[in-house]
Amino acid sequence: MLKVVAEGVLVHESEFIQSNSVVVQGRDGVLLIDPGITGDELAALANDLRELGQSVVAGFSTHPDWDHVLWHANFGDAPRYGTARCAAAIQDLLSNADWKDRIAVGLPPEYAEEIPMDLLGLITGLPAQASQIPWDGPKARIIEHRAHAPGHAALLIEERRVLVAGDMLSDILMPFLDLEAANPVENYLAALRLLESVADDVDAVIPGHGSVGGAEQLRARIKQDRAYVQDLRDGGVPDDPRVGPSATLDWLPDVHRWQLQRLAQREQNEMPE
């Protein structure tokens, strides 16, 4: 299940929208980032780690979307981290008695019965302004922003020159903006600038969904995502295959049109009378 991306950094790709689970090997075990989707996948990943003689000593969720805060009992009870804002967002959701029903609405029907929710979202928020994951392994620098979701963070595994991007820099998904934020477009463009600022230190980028890319692809994806967001802001028609007739997933053009509509409505509501 696991593919080596760099020394001590491995990836498992799920069948669900090419979701990537990332394993970073440390001295006494692994850091597990955004673990898989279905119960069988999670159990198989735990088994693979066991066969490698590796235990999970820490977990990290890049953001509070349901598919990034899953867990399995076979990973053990290692601390699971997120940014303070990420943890607050998922804890707010879990405080509702009907939280499982709320999540179920957004689950893909073909996987809904296979997604384990008993350990979903049980993460600890790191102190605000925390700069790295507290674990005994390669330094994992936290790059926090609000491009896609509250408390979203990329991780730069500095010694391995790997950027774990969360739900950004995908070759199959266009940018999904956090439309509940005050300034979704500017938030996204600012996040792209943050990621661009570390591009010289990266040889491999791992998106939350899609293919692992090299240094040149990292820069190309930043450029492509920036052009998409700017076109979205300006109400233009993006020259982007991810939302065109050749889109990997047939529902992506609908999401694009929805984002365009929501931004237009926001602009209209903000206009002075």
mmCIF file of C-alpha atoms in Angstrom:
data_model
loop_
_atom_site.group_PDB
_atom_site.id
_atom_site.type_symbol
_atom_site.label_atom_id
_atom_site.label_comp_id
_atom_site.label_asym_id
_atom_site.label_seq_id
_atom_site.Cartn_x
_atom_site.Cartn_y
_atom_site.Cartn_z
ATOM 1 C CA MET A 1 0.000 0.000 0.000
ATOM 2 C CA LEU A 2 2.862 2.382 0.780
ATOM 3 C CA LYS A 3 4.928 4.179 -1.847
ATOM 4 C CA VAL A 4 8.254 5.814 -0.984
ATOM 5 C CA VAL A 5 8.323 9.521 -1.888
ATOM 6 C CA ALA A 6 11.574 10.467 -0.157
ATOM 7 C CA GLU A 7 13.823 8.921 2.452
ATOM 8 C CA GLY A 8 11.579 8.064 5.380
ATOM 9 C CA VAL A 9 8.437 9.527 3.760
ATOM 10 C CA LEU A 10 5.796 7.168 2.382
ATOM 11 C CA VAL A 11 2.338 7.677 0.895
ATOM 12 C CA HIS A 12 -0.776 5.556 0.616
ATOM 13 C CA GLU A 13 -3.309 6.619 -2.024
ATOM 14 C CA SER A 14 -6.975 5.840 -1.367
ATOM 15 C CA GLU A 15 -9.527 4.986 -4.033
ATOM 16 C CA PHE A 16 -11.613 7.934 -2.776
ATOM 17 C CA ILE A 17 -10.566 10.965 -4.842
ATOM 18 C CA GLN A 18 -6.950 9.786 -4.715
ATOM 19 C CA SER A 19 -6.742 10.752 -1.037
ATOM 20 C CA ASN A 20 -3.183 10.613 0.276
ATOM 21 C CA SER A 21 -2.193 9.375 3.724
ATOM 22 C CA VAL A 22 1.368 10.321 4.622
ATOM 23 C CA VAL A 23 3.787 8.413 6.847
ATOM 24 C CA VAL A 24 6.969 10.084 8.122
ATOM 25 C CA GLN A 25 9.433 7.800 9.863
ATOM 26 C CA GLY A 26 11.033 9.023 13.096
ATOM 27 C CA ARG A 27 13.391 7.536 15.647
ATOM 28 C CA ASP A 28 10.847 5.547 17.631
ATOM 29 C CA GLY A 29 7.884 5.358 15.245
ATOM 30 C CA VAL A 30 5.989 7.309 12.607
ATOM 31 C CA LEU A 31 4.060 10.528 12.241
ATOM 32 C CA LEU A 32 0.794 9.712 10.451
ATOM 33 C CA ILE A 33 -0.762 12.600 8.523
ATOM 34 C CA ASP A 34 -4.381 12.570 7.288
ATOM 35 C CA PRO A 35 -4.893 8.789 7.505
ATOM 36 C CA GLY A 36 -7.101 7.068 4.913
ATOM 37 C CA ILE A 37 -10.799 6.752 4.306
ATOM 38 C CA THR A 38 -12.438 3.343 4.723
ATOM 39 C CA GLY A 39 -12.117 1.009 7.689
ATOM 40 C CA ASP A 40 -10.451 -1.637 5.548
ATOM 41 C CA GLU A 41 -7.905 0.860 4.197
ATOM 42 C CA LEU A 42 -7.083 2.134 7.662
ATOM 43 C CA ALA A 43 -6.688 -1.394 9.024
ATOM 44 C CA ALA A 44 -4.484 -2.358 6.053
ATOM 45 C CA LEU A 45 -2.317 0.728 6.591
ATOM 46 C CA ALA A 46 -1.913 -0.181 10.270
ATOM 47 C CA ASN A 47 -0.933 -3.703 9.224
ATOM 48 C CA ASP A 48 1.637 -2.390 6.731
ATOM 49 C CA LEU A 49 3.208 -0.274 9.453
ATOM 50 C CA ARG A 50 3.271 -3.264 11.792
ATOM 51 C CA GLU A 51 5.054 -5.338 9.140
ATOM 52 C CA LEU A 52 7.618 -2.538 8.811
ATOM 53 C CA GLY A 53 8.117 -2.672 12.571
ATOM 54 C CA GLN A 54 6.784 0.863 12.904
ATOM 55 C CA SER A 55 4.284 2.095 15.484
ATOM 56 C CA VAL A 56 2.364 5.364 15.242
ATOM 57 C CA VAL A 57 3.784 7.847 17.763
ATOM 58 C CA ALA A 58 1.911 10.950 16.548
ATOM 59 C CA GLY A 59 -0.851 11.917 14.173
ATOM 60 C CA PHE A 60 -1.670 15.183 12.429
ATOM 61 C CA SER A 61 -4.738 16.449 10.575
ATOM 62 C CA THR A 62 -4.045 19.207 8.073
ATOM 63 C CA HIS A 63 -7.599 20.577 8.463
ATOM 64 C CA PRO A 64 -11.013 19.706 9.928
ATOM 65 C CA ASP A 65 -12.767 18.211 6.876
ATOM 66 C CA TRP A 66 -14.154 14.748 7.738
ATOM 67 C CA ASP A 67 -11.825 12.886 5.376
ATOM 68 C CA HIS A 68 -8.748 14.307 7.135
ATOM 69 C CA VAL A 69 -9.696 13.613 10.763
ATOM 70 C CA LEU A 70 -10.291 9.841 10.640
ATOM 71 C CA TRP A 71 -8.511 7.232 12.749
ATOM 72 C CA HIS A 72 -8.438 3.501 13.506
ATOM 73 C CA ALA A 73 -7.989 1.685 16.811
ATOM 74 C CA ASN A 74 -5.097 -0.308 15.298
ATOM 75 C CA PHE A 75 -3.044 2.893 15.111
ATOM 76 C CA GLY A 76 -3.066 2.985 18.919
ATOM 77 C CA ASP A 77 -3.636 5.951 21.186
ATOM 78 C CA ALA A 78 -0.826 8.227 20.027
ATOM 79 C CA PRO A 79 -1.524 11.967 20.348
ATOM 80 C CA ARG A 80 -3.340 13.361 17.314
ATOM 81 C CA TYR A 81 -2.644 17.001 16.564
ATOM 82 C CA GLY A 82 -4.031 19.828 14.492
ATOM 83 C CA THR A 83 -3.669 23.586 14.635
ATOM 84 C CA ALA A 84 -5.614 25.340 17.381
ATOM 85 C CA ARG A 85 -8.172 26.619 14.851
ATOM 86 C CA CYS A 86 -8.500 23.204 13.222
ATOM 87 C CA ALA A 87 -9.142 21.515 16.570
ATOM 88 C CA ALA A 88 -11.640 24.198 17.591
ATOM 89 C CA ALA A 89 -13.566 23.770 14.329
ATOM 90 C CA ILE A 90 -13.903 19.980 14.631
ATOM 91 C CA GLN A 91 -14.693 20.182 18.359
ATOM 92 C CA ASP A 92 -17.457 22.653 17.571
ATOM 93 C CA LEU A 93 -18.930 20.139 15.138
ATOM 94 C CA LEU A 94 -18.622 17.242 17.566
ATOM 95 C CA SER A 95 -20.413 19.250 20.260
ATOM 96 C CA ASN A 96 -23.653 18.805 18.327
ATOM 97 C CA ALA A 97 -25.709 15.746 19.238
ATOM 98 C CA ASP A 98 -26.433 15.118 15.544
ATOM 99 C CA TRP A 99 -22.825 15.495 14.338
ATOM 100 C CA LYS A 100 -22.822 12.072 12.662
ATOM 101 C CA ASP A 101 -25.913 13.019 10.665
ATOM 102 C CA ARG A 102 -24.318 16.297 9.631
ATOM 103 C CA ILE A 103 -21.230 14.508 8.355
ATOM 104 C CA ALA A 104 -23.270 11.754 6.695
ATOM 105 C CA VAL A 105 -24.861 14.302 4.364
ATOM 106 C CA GLY A 106 -21.480 14.908 2.723
ATOM 107 C CA LEU A 107 -20.218 11.339 2.589
ATOM 108 C CA PRO A 108 -19.821 9.687 -0.824
ATOM 109 C CA PRO A 109 -22.679 7.149 -1.031
ATOM 110 C CA GLU A 110 -20.431 4.383 -2.368
ATOM 111 C CA TYR A 111 -18.221 4.589 0.743
ATOM 112 C CA ALA A 112 -20.631 5.829 3.415
ATOM 113 C CA GLU A 113 -21.075 2.463 5.142
ATOM 114 C CA GLU A 114 -17.325 1.826 5.155
ATOM 115 C CA ILE A 115 -16.146 5.027 6.841
ATOM 116 C CA PRO A 116 -15.471 4.590 10.592
ATOM 117 C CA MET A 117 -16.623 7.591 12.594
ATOM 118 C CA ASP A 118 -16.131 6.387 16.166
ATOM 119 C CA LEU A 119 -12.661 7.990 16.469
ATOM 120 C CA LEU A 120 -13.273 10.858 14.035
ATOM 121 C CA GLY A 121 -11.976 14.265 14.995
ATOM 122 C CA LEU A 122 -10.434 13.429 18.369
ATOM 123 C CA ILE A 123 -7.495 15.766 17.888
ATOM 124 C CA THR A 124 -5.607 18.083 20.220
ATOM 125 C CA GLY A 125 -5.027 21.655 19.157
ATOM 126 C CA LEU A 126 -1.414 22.751 19.227
ATOM 127 C CA PRO A 127 -0.690 26.097 20.867
ATOM 128 C CA ALA A 128 -1.446 29.047 18.627
ATOM 129 C CA GLN A 129 1.709 30.049 16.753
ATOM 130 C CA ALA A 130 3.206 26.548 17.166
ATOM 131 C CA SER A 131 5.858 26.234 14.482
ATOM 132 C CA GLN A 132 6.396 22.469 14.336
ATOM 133 C CA ILE A 133 4.957 19.084 15.313
ATOM 134 C CA PRO A 134 6.097 17.934 18.777
ATOM 135 C CA TRP A 135 7.612 14.559 18.016
ATOM 136 C CA ASP A 136 10.968 12.771 17.913
ATOM 137 C CA GLY A 137 11.509 12.738 14.173
ATOM 138 C CA PRO A 138 12.376 14.967 11.208
ATOM 139 C CA LYS A 139 11.278 18.541 11.806
ATOM 140 C CA ALA A 140 7.773 19.056 10.448
ATOM 141 C CA ARG A 141 7.294 22.803 10.071
ATOM 142 C CA ILE A 142 3.691 24.016 10.285
ATOM 143 C CA ILE A 143 2.592 26.482 7.596
ATOM 144 C CA GLU A 144 -0.852 27.633 8.704
ATOM 145 C CA HIS A 145 -3.342 29.590 6.595
ATOM 146 C CA ARG A 146 -7.067 29.735 5.850
ATOM 147 C CA ALA A 147 -7.226 29.077 2.142
ATOM 148 C CA HIS A 148 -9.463 26.004 2.246
ATOM 149 C CA ALA A 149 -10.665 25.617 5.835
ATOM 150 C CA PRO A 150 -10.186 27.106 9.325
ATOM 151 C CA GLY A 151 -6.772 26.270 10.711
ATOM 152 C CA HIS A 152 -5.577 24.589 7.522
ATOM 153 C CA ALA A 153 -1.872 23.755 7.623
ATOM 154 C CA ALA A 154 0.717 22.416 5.250
ATOM 155 C CA LEU A 155 3.717 20.606 6.717
ATOM 156 C CA LEU A 156 7.240 21.049 5.412
ATOM 157 C CA ILE A 157 9.355 18.003 6.295
ATOM 158 C CA GLU A 158 12.536 19.986 6.109
ATOM 159 C CA GLU A 159 15.174 17.220 6.249
ATOM 160 C CA ARG A 160 13.340 15.284 3.529
ATOM 161 C CA ARG A 161 12.456 18.334 1.379
ATOM 162 C CA VAL A 162 8.811 17.224 1.217
ATOM 163 C CA LEU A 163 5.770 19.506 1.383
ATOM 164 C CA VAL A 164 2.560 17.885 2.641
ATOM 165 C CA ALA A 165 0.035 20.347 1.221
ATOM 166 C CA GLY A 166 -3.315 19.227 2.624
ATOM 167 C CA ASP A 167 -6.189 20.155 0.323
ATOM 168 C CA MET A 168 -4.122 22.377 -1.943
ATOM 169 C CA LEU A 169 -1.832 22.010 -4.972
ATOM 170 C CA SER A 170 -3.765 19.099 -6.485
ATOM 171 C CA ASP A 171 -3.416 18.054 -10.088
ATOM 172 C CA ILE A 172 -7.002 16.732 -10.156
ATOM 173 C CA LEU A 173 -8.955 19.210 -7.973
ATOM 174 C CA MET A 174 -9.130 22.947 -8.514
ATOM 175 C CA PRO A 175 -8.945 25.191 -5.430
ATOM 176 C CA PHE A 176 -11.909 24.811 -3.074
ATOM 177 C CA LEU A 177 -12.213 28.127 -1.231
ATOM 178 C CA ASP A 178 -13.393 28.564 2.353
ATOM 179 C CA LEU A 179 -16.455 30.581 1.433
ATOM 180 C CA GLU A 180 -17.413 31.076 5.083
ATOM 181 C CA ALA A 181 -14.313 33.215 5.628
ATOM 182 C CA ALA A 182 -14.381 37.002 5.457
ATOM 183 C CA ASN A 183 -11.960 37.166 2.508
ATOM 184 C CA PRO A 184 -11.866 33.759 0.778
ATOM 185 C CA VAL A 185 -10.080 34.883 -2.383
ATOM 186 C CA GLU A 186 -7.391 36.889 -0.581
ATOM 187 C CA ASN A 187 -6.953 34.068 1.937
ATOM 188 C CA TYR A 188 -6.256 31.635 -0.874
ATOM 189 C CA LEU A 189 -3.858 33.912 -2.716
ATOM 190 C CA ALA A 190 -2.012 34.612 0.541
ATOM 191 C CA ALA A 191 -1.691 30.875 1.213
ATOM 192 C CA LEU A 192 -0.251 30.310 -2.249
ATOM 193 C CA ARG A 193 2.347 32.985 -1.526
ATOM 194 C CA LEU A 194 3.243 31.193 1.708
ATOM 195 C CA LEU A 195 3.730 27.899 -0.106
ATOM 196 C CA GLU A 196 5.660 29.607 -2.884
ATOM 197 C CA SER A 197 8.018 31.066 -0.262
ATOM 198 C CA VAL A 198 9.258 27.554 0.619
ATOM 199 C CA ALA A 199 9.340 26.183 -2.933
ATOM 200 C CA ASP A 200 13.151 26.351 -3.089
ATOM 201 C CA ASP A 201 13.254 23.928 -0.130
ATOM 202 C CA VAL A 202 10.973 21.315 -1.706
ATOM 203 C CA ASP A 203 11.718 18.364 -3.978
ATOM 204 C CA ALA A 204 8.322 16.653 -3.630
ATOM 205 C CA VAL A 205 4.804 17.920 -2.948
ATOM 206 C CA ILE A 206 2.041 15.647 -1.620
ATOM 207 C CA PRO A 207 -1.477 17.031 -2.102
ATOM 208 C CA GLY A 208 -4.407 15.822 -0.043
ATOM 209 C CA HIS A 209 -5.895 14.429 -3.249
ATOM 210 C CA GLY A 210 -4.090 13.632 -6.477
ATOM 211 C CA SER A 211 -0.605 12.782 -7.643
ATOM 212 C CA VAL A 212 2.666 13.435 -5.860
ATOM 213 C CA GLY A 213 4.654 16.035 -7.782
ATOM 214 C CA GLY A 214 8.255 17.173 -8.054
ATOM 215 C CA ALA A 215 9.782 20.620 -7.627
ATOM 216 C CA GLU A 216 8.786 21.824 -11.101
ATOM 217 C CA GLN A 217 5.248 20.545 -10.644
ATOM 218 C CA LEU A 218 4.992 22.351 -7.323
ATOM 219 C CA ARG A 219 5.677 25.676 -8.995
ATOM 220 C CA ALA A 220 3.397 24.835 -11.914
ATOM 221 C CA ARG A 221 0.542 23.945 -9.559
ATOM 222 C CA ILE A 222 0.974 27.171 -7.611
ATOM 223 C CA LYS A 223 0.794 29.102 -10.871
ATOM 224 C CA GLN A 224 -2.255 27.146 -12.056
ATOM 225 C CA ASP A 225 -4.092 27.548 -8.749
ATOM 226 C CA ARG A 226 -3.324 31.273 -8.635
ATOM 227 C CA ALA A 227 -4.711 31.733 -12.140
ATOM 228 C CA TYR A 228 -7.858 29.791 -11.232
ATOM 229 C CA VAL A 229 -8.521 31.854 -8.083
ATOM 230 C CA GLN A 230 -7.918 35.122 -9.908
ATOM 231 C CA ASP A 231 -10.323 34.068 -12.678
ATOM 232 C CA LEU A 232 -12.853 33.086 -10.031
ATOM 233 C CA ARG A 233 -12.479 36.508 -8.404
ATOM 234 C CA ASP A 234 -12.880 38.297 -11.724
ATOM 235 C CA GLY A 235 -15.819 36.203 -12.906
ATOM 236 C CA GLY A 236 -13.853 34.898 -15.860
ATOM 237 C CA VAL A 237 -13.810 31.507 -17.537
ATOM 238 C CA PRO A 238 -10.705 29.659 -16.345
ATOM 239 C CA ASP A 239 -8.519 27.827 -18.829
ATOM 240 C CA ASP A 240 -8.204 24.952 -16.395
ATOM 241 C CA PRO A 241 -8.640 21.297 -17.415
ATOM 242 C CA ARG A 242 -9.701 20.403 -13.876
ATOM 243 C CA VAL A 243 -13.057 22.132 -14.420
ATOM 244 C CA GLY A 244 -13.392 21.604 -18.163
ATOM 245 C CA PRO A 245 -14.808 18.753 -20.250
ATOM 246 C CA SER A 246 -11.782 16.601 -19.401
ATOM 247 C CA ALA A 247 -12.194 17.027 -15.618
ATOM 248 C CA THR A 248 -11.174 13.923 -13.666
ATOM 249 C CA LEU A 249 -14.477 13.983 -11.779
ATOM 250 C CA ASP A 250 -17.688 14.955 -13.521
ATOM 251 C CA TRP A 251 -18.991 16.962 -10.539
ATOM 252 C CA LEU A 252 -16.069 19.393 -10.464
ATOM 253 C CA PRO A 253 -17.528 21.787 -13.082
ATOM 254 C CA ASP A 254 -20.652 22.033 -10.902
ATOM 255 C CA VAL A 255 -18.528 22.918 -7.862
ATOM 256 C CA HIS A 256 -16.749 25.551 -9.942
ATOM 257 C CA ARG A 257 -20.052 27.126 -10.982
ATOM 258 C CA TRP A 258 -21.248 27.038 -7.362
ATOM 259 C CA GLN A 259 -18.117 28.830 -6.150
ATOM 260 C CA LEU A 260 -18.507 31.433 -8.876
ATOM 261 C CA GLN A 261 -22.143 31.986 -7.892
ATOM 262 C CA ARG A 262 -21.372 32.257 -4.172
ATOM 263 C CA LEU A 263 -18.636 34.819 -4.766
ATOM 264 C CA ALA A 264 -20.923 36.856 -7.027
ATOM 265 C CA GLN A 265 -23.623 36.820 -4.343
ATOM 266 C CA ARG A 266 -21.124 37.956 -1.705
ATOM 267 C CA GLU A 267 -19.992 40.828 -3.901
ATOM 268 C CA GLN A 268 -23.584 41.867 -4.540
ATOM 269 C CA ASN A 269 -24.429 41.778 -0.834
ATOM 270 C CA GLU A 270 -21.398 43.916 -0.026
ATOM 271 C CA MET A 271 -22.299 46.645 -2.510
ATOM 272 C CA PRO A 272 -23.560 49.870 -0.896
ATOM 273 C CA GLU A 273 -27.233 50.633 -1.446
#
